[in-house]
């Protein structure tokens, strides 16, 4: 699922920024499910990468990028354009 997939790139970026700001402003926890690495990296404080129903790794976007626990996580995070 890509929650913002049907929206043009500029608006999609604006929505991700707005969503992150609202989550921070309201001081709420949210769960955002996506297959889009860019969305995950931009919106999340923490990411849980799953593969075939199993957790491969959990951590901050920076932790996953710098220290991927598995080759799957490295490929997933490495495919991001951010």
PDB file of C-alpha atoms in Angstrom:
ATOM      1  CA  UNK A   1       0.000   0.000   0.000  1.00  0.00           C
ATOM      2  CA  UNK A   2       1.248   3.451  -0.864  1.00  0.00           C
ATOM      3  CA  UNK A   3      -1.084   5.856   0.912  1.00  0.00           C
ATOM      4  CA  UNK A   4      -0.074   8.787  -1.296  1.00  0.00           C
ATOM      5  CA  UNK A   5       0.507   6.860  -4.552  1.00  0.00           C
ATOM      6  CA  UNK A   6      -2.298   8.434  -6.584  1.00  0.00           C
ATOM      7  CA  UNK A   7      -1.097  11.976  -5.875  1.00  0.00           C
ATOM      8  CA  UNK A   8       1.474  13.899  -7.901  1.00  0.00           C
ATOM      9  CA  UNK A   9       5.030  14.046  -6.530  1.00  0.00           C
ATOM     10  CA  UNK A  10       4.936  17.653  -5.264  1.00  0.00           C
ATOM     11  CA  UNK A  11       1.674  17.197  -3.374  1.00  0.00           C
ATOM     12  CA  UNK A  12       2.853  13.811  -2.045  1.00  0.00           C
ATOM     13  CA  UNK A  13       5.968  15.451  -0.563  1.00  0.00           C
ATOM     14  CA  UNK A  14       3.861  18.229   0.965  1.00  0.00           C
ATOM     15  CA  UNK A  15       1.496  15.673   2.523  1.00  0.00           C
ATOM     16  CA  UNK A  16       4.362  13.676   4.035  1.00  0.00           C
ATOM     17  CA  UNK A  17       5.804  16.861   5.525  1.00  0.00           C
ATOM     18  CA  UNK A  18       2.388  17.909   6.855  1.00  0.00           C
ATOM     19  CA  UNK A  19       1.759  14.453   8.331  1.00  0.00           C
ATOM     20  CA  UNK A  20       5.103  14.440  10.165  1.00  0.00           C
ATOM     21  CA  UNK A  21       4.419  17.959  11.514  1.00  0.00           C
ATOM     22  CA  UNK A  22       0.931  16.983  12.747  1.00  0.00           C
ATOM     23  CA  UNK A  23       2.185  13.848  14.479  1.00  0.00           C
ATOM     24  CA  UNK A  24       4.861  15.895  16.227  1.00  0.00           C
ATOM     25  CA  UNK A  25       2.543  18.798  17.076  1.00  0.00           C
ATOM     26  CA  UNK A  26      -0.178  16.553  18.500  1.00  0.00           C
ATOM     27  CA  UNK A  27       2.374  14.371  20.298  1.00  0.00           C
ATOM     28  CA  UNK A  28       0.668  11.191  19.205  1.00  0.00           C
ATOM     29  CA  UNK A  29       1.951   7.796  18.239  1.00  0.00           C
ATOM     30  CA  UNK A  30       0.966   6.677  14.786  1.00  0.00           C
ATOM     31  CA  UNK A  31       1.457   3.589  12.680  1.00  0.00           C
ATOM     32  CA  UNK A  32       2.068   4.255   9.012  1.00  0.00           C
ATOM     33  CA  UNK A  33       2.137   1.193   6.789  1.00  0.00           C
ATOM     34  CA  UNK A  34       3.824   1.601   3.426  1.00  0.00           C
ATOM     35  CA  UNK A  35       5.962  -0.194   0.874  1.00  0.00           C
ATOM     36  CA  UNK A  36       7.497   3.130  -0.143  1.00  0.00           C
ATOM     37  CA  UNK A  37      10.943   3.607   1.387  1.00  0.00           C
ATOM     38  CA  UNK A  38      10.885   7.369   0.872  1.00  0.00           C
ATOM     39  CA  UNK A  39       7.598   7.689   2.756  1.00  0.00           C
ATOM     40  CA  UNK A  40       8.895   5.534   5.599  1.00  0.00           C
ATOM     41  CA  UNK A  41      12.151   7.470   5.913  1.00  0.00           C
ATOM     42  CA  UNK A  42      10.494  10.890   5.774  1.00  0.00           C
ATOM     43  CA  UNK A  43       7.585  10.217   8.129  1.00  0.00           C
ATOM     44  CA  UNK A  44       8.947   7.744  10.675  1.00  0.00           C
ATOM     45  CA  UNK A  45      10.984   8.162  13.812  1.00  0.00           C
ATOM     46  CA  UNK A  46      11.322   4.378  13.870  1.00  0.00           C
ATOM     47  CA  UNK A  47      10.878   1.829  11.107  1.00  0.00           C
ATOM     48  CA  UNK A  48      10.101  -1.865  11.319  1.00  0.00           C
ATOM     49  CA  UNK A  49      11.140  -3.694   8.157  1.00  0.00           C
ATOM     50  CA  UNK A  50       9.300  -6.967   7.633  1.00  0.00           C
ATOM     51  CA  UNK A  51       9.872  -9.732   5.122  1.00  0.00           C
ATOM     52  CA  UNK A  52       7.432 -12.582   4.602  1.00  0.00           C
ATOM     53  CA  UNK A  53       5.722 -11.752   7.889  1.00  0.00           C
ATOM     54  CA  UNK A  54       8.917 -11.671   9.967  1.00  0.00           C
ATOM     55  CA  UNK A  55      10.628  -8.632  11.452  1.00  0.00           C
ATOM     56  CA  UNK A  56      13.996  -8.218   9.759  1.00  0.00           C
ATOM     57  CA  UNK A  57      15.046  -5.117  11.727  1.00  0.00           C
ATOM     58  CA  UNK A  58      13.654  -2.220  13.724  1.00  0.00           C
ATOM     59  CA  UNK A  59      15.300   1.120  14.367  1.00  0.00           C
ATOM     60  CA  UNK A  60      15.598   4.703  13.247  1.00  0.00           C
ATOM     61  CA  UNK A  61      15.949   5.397   9.545  1.00  0.00           C
ATOM     62  CA  UNK A  62      19.597   6.318  10.179  1.00  0.00           C
ATOM     63  CA  UNK A  63      20.295   3.061  12.059  1.00  0.00           C
ATOM     64  CA  UNK A  64      18.774   0.951   9.312  1.00  0.00           C
ATOM     65  CA  UNK A  65      20.690   2.825   6.619  1.00  0.00           C
ATOM     66  CA  UNK A  66      24.054   2.741   8.426  1.00  0.00           C
ATOM     67  CA  UNK A  67      23.797  -0.734   9.980  1.00  0.00           C
ATOM     68  CA  UNK A  68      21.373  -2.992   8.092  1.00  0.00           C
ATOM     69  CA  UNK A  69      20.983  -6.282   9.952  1.00  0.00           C
ATOM     70  CA  UNK A  70      20.249  -8.332   6.834  1.00  0.00           C
ATOM     71  CA  UNK A  71      20.770  -8.100   3.094  1.00  0.00           C
ATOM     72  CA  UNK A  72      16.993  -7.645   2.725  1.00  0.00           C
ATOM     73  CA  UNK A  73      17.081  -4.509   4.911  1.00  0.00           C
ATOM     74  CA  UNK A  74      20.116  -3.200   3.004  1.00  0.00           C
ATOM     75  CA  UNK A  75      18.313  -3.651  -0.327  1.00  0.00           C
ATOM     76  CA  UNK A  76      15.093  -2.139   1.025  1.00  0.00           C
ATOM     77  CA  UNK A  77      16.718   0.954   2.506  1.00  0.00           C
ATOM     78  CA  UNK A  78      19.245   1.199  -0.318  1.00  0.00           C
ATOM     79  CA  UNK A  79      16.458   1.512  -2.890  1.00  0.00           C
ATOM     80  CA  UNK A  80      15.364   4.797  -1.357  1.00  0.00           C
ATOM     81  CA  UNK A  81      15.991   8.011  -3.241  1.00  0.00           C
ATOM     82  CA  UNK A  82      16.294  10.002   0.009  1.00  0.00           C
TER      83      UNK A  82
END
